[in-house]
Coordinates of N, CA and C in Angstrom, one line a residue:
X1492 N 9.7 4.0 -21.0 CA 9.4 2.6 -21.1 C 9.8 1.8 -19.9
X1493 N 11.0 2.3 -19.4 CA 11.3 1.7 -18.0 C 10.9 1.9 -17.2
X1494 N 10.0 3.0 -17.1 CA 9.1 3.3 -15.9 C 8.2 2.8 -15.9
X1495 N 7.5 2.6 -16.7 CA 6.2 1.7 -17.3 C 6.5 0.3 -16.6
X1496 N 7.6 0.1 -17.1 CA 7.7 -1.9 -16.7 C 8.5 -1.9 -15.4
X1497 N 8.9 -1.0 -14.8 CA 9.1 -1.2 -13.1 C 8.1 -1.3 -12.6
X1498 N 6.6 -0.4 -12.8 CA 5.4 -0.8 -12.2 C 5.1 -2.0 -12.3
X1499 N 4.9 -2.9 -13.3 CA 4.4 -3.9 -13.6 C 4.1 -4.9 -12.3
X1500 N 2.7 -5.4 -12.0 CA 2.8 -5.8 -11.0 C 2.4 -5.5 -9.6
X1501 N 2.6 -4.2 -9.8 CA 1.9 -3.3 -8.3 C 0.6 -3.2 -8.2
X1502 N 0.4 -3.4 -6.8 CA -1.2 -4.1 -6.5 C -1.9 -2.1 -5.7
X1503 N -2.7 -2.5 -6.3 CA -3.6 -1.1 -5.3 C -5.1 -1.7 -4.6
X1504 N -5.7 -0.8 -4.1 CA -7.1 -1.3 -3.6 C -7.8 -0.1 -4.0
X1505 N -9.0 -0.1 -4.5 CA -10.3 1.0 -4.7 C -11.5 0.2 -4.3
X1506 N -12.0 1.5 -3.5 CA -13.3 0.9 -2.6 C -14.5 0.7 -3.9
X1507 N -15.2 -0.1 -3.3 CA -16.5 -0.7 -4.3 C -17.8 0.4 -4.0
X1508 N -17.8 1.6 -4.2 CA -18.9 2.2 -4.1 C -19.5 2.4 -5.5
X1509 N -20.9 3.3 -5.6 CA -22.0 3.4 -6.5 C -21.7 5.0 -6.8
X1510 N -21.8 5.0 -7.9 CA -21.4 6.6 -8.5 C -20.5 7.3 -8.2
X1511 N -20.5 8.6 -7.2 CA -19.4 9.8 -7.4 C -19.2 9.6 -5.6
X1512 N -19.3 8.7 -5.2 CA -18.9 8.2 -3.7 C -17.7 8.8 -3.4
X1513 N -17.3 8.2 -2.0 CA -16.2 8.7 -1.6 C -15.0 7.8 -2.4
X1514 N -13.8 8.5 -2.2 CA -12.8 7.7 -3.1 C -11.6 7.6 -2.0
X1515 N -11.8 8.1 -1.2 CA -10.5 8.2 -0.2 C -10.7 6.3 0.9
X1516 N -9.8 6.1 0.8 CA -9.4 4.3 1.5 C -10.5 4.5 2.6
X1517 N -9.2 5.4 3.5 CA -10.3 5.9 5.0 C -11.9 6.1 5.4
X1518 N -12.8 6.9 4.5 CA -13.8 7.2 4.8 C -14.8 5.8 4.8
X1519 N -14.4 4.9 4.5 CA -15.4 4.0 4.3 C -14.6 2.7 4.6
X1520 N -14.7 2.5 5.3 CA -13.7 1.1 6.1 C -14.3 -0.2 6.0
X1521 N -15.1 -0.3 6.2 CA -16.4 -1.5 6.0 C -16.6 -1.9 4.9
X1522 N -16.3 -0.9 3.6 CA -16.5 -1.2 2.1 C -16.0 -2.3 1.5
X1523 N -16.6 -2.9 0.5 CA -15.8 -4.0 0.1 C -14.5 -3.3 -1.3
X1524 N -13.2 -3.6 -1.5 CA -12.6 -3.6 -2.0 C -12.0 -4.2 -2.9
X1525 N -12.1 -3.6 -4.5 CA -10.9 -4.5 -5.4 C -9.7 -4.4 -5.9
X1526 N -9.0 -5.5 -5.7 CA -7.1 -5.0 -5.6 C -7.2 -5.6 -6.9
X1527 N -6.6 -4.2 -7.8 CA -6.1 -4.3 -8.7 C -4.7 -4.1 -9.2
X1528 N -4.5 -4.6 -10.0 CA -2.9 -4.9 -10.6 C -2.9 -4.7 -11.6
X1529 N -1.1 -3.6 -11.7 CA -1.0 -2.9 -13.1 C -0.4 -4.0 -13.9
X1530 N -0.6 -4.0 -15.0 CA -0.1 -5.0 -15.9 C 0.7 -4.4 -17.1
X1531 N 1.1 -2.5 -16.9 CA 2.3 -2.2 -18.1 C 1.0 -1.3 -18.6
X1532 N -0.2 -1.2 -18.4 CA -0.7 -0.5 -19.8 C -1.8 0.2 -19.1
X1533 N -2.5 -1.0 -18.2 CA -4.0 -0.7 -17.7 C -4.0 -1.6 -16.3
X1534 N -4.4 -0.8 -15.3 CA -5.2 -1.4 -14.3 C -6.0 -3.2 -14.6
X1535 N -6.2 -4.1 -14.4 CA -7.0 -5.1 -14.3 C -7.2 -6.0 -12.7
X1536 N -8.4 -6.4 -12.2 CA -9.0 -6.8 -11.5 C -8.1 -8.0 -11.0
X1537 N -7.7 -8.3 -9.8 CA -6.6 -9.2 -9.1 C -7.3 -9.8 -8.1
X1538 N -7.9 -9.2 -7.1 CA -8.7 -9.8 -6.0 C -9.6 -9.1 -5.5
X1539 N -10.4 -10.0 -4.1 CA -11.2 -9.0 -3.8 C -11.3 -9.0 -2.4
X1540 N -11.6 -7.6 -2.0 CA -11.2 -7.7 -0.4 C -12.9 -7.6 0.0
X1541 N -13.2 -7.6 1.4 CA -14.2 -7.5 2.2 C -14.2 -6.1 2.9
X1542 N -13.2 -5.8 3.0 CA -13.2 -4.3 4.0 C -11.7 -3.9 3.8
X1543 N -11.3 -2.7 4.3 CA -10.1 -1.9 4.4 C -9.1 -3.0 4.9
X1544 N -9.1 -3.4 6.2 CA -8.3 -4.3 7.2 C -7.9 -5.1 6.1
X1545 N -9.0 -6.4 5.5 CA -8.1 -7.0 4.3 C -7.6 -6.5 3.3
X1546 N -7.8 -5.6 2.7 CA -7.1 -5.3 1.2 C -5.4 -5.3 2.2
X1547 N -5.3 -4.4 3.0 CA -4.0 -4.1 3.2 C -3.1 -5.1 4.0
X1548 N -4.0 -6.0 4.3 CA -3.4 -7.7 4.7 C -3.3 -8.0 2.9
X1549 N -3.3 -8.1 2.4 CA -3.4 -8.4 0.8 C -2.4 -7.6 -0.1
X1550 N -2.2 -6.6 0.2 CA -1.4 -5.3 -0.1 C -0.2 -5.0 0.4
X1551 N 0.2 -5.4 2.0 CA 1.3 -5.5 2.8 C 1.4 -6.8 3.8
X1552 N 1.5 -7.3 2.7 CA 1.9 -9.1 3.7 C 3.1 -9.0 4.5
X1553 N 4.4 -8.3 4.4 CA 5.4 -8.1 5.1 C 4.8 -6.7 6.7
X1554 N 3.9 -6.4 6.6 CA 3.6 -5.6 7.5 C 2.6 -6.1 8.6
X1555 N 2.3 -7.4 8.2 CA 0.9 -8.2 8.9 C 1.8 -9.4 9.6
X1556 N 3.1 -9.7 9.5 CA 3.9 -10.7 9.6 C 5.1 -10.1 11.1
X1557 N 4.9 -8.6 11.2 CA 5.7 -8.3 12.1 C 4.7 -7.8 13.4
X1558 N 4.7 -8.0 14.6 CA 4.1 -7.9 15.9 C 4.3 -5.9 15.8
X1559 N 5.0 -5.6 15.6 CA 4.9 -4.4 15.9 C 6.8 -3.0 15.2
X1560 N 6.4 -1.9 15.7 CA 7.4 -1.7 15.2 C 8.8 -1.7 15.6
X1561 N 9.6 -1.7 14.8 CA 11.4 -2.0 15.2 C 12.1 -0.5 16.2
X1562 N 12.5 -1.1 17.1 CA 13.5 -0.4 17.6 C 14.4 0.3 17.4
X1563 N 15.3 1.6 17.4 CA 15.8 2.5 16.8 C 17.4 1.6 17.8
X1564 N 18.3 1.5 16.2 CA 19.7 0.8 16.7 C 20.3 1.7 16.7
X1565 N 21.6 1.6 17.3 CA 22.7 2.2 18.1 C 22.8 2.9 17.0
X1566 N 23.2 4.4 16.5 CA 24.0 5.2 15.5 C 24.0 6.7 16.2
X1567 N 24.6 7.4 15.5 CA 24.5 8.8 15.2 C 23.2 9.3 14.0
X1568 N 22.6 8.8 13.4 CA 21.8 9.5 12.5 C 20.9 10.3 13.0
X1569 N 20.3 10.9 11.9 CA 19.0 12.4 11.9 C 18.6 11.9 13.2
X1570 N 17.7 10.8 13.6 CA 17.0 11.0 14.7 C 17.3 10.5 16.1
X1571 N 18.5 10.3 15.8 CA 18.8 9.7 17.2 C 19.3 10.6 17.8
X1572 N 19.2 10.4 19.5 CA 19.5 11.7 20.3 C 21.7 11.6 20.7
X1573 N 22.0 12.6 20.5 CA 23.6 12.4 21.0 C 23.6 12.0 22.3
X1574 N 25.1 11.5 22.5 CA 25.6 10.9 23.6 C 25.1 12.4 24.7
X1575 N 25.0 11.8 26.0 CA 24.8 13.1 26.6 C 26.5 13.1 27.4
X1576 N 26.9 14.8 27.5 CA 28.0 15.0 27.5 C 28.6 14.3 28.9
X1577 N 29.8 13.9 28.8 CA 30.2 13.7 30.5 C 30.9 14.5 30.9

């Protein structure tokens, strides 16, 4: 039941095609899209997009708001490269 109601709320996009179409986001970019929202039980109808580029302006408002990606800060972690030795 807590799994259930942690979703509540999450938005998805499925392309608007006619019968056994493609289903994958990618293949059809130009397609118009409807973002749907789980509501606990069942998918229902939330918005509607015009193409790929909006749904995911619709879908990731925090990712349309930043110019580009972040910089890797000072640490030792997995991907950072070590000090080079002196």
């Amino acid at each position: 039941m807590e799994r259930r109601e942690a979703k509540i709320g999450r938005l998805r996009a499925a392309p608007v095609v006619s019968g056994d179409g493609p289903r994958g986001t990618h293949l059809q970019p130009d397609a118009p899209r409807v973002i749907e929202r789980w509501n606990g039980y069942t998918w229902e109808p939330y918005a509607f997009a015009a193409n790929l580029a909006e749904s995911k302006a619709i879908l990731y408002p925090e990712s349309s708001e930043s110019p580009g990606p972040k910089p890797l800060g000072s640490g030792t972690g997995k991907h950072h490269k070590p000090p080079a030795p002196r």
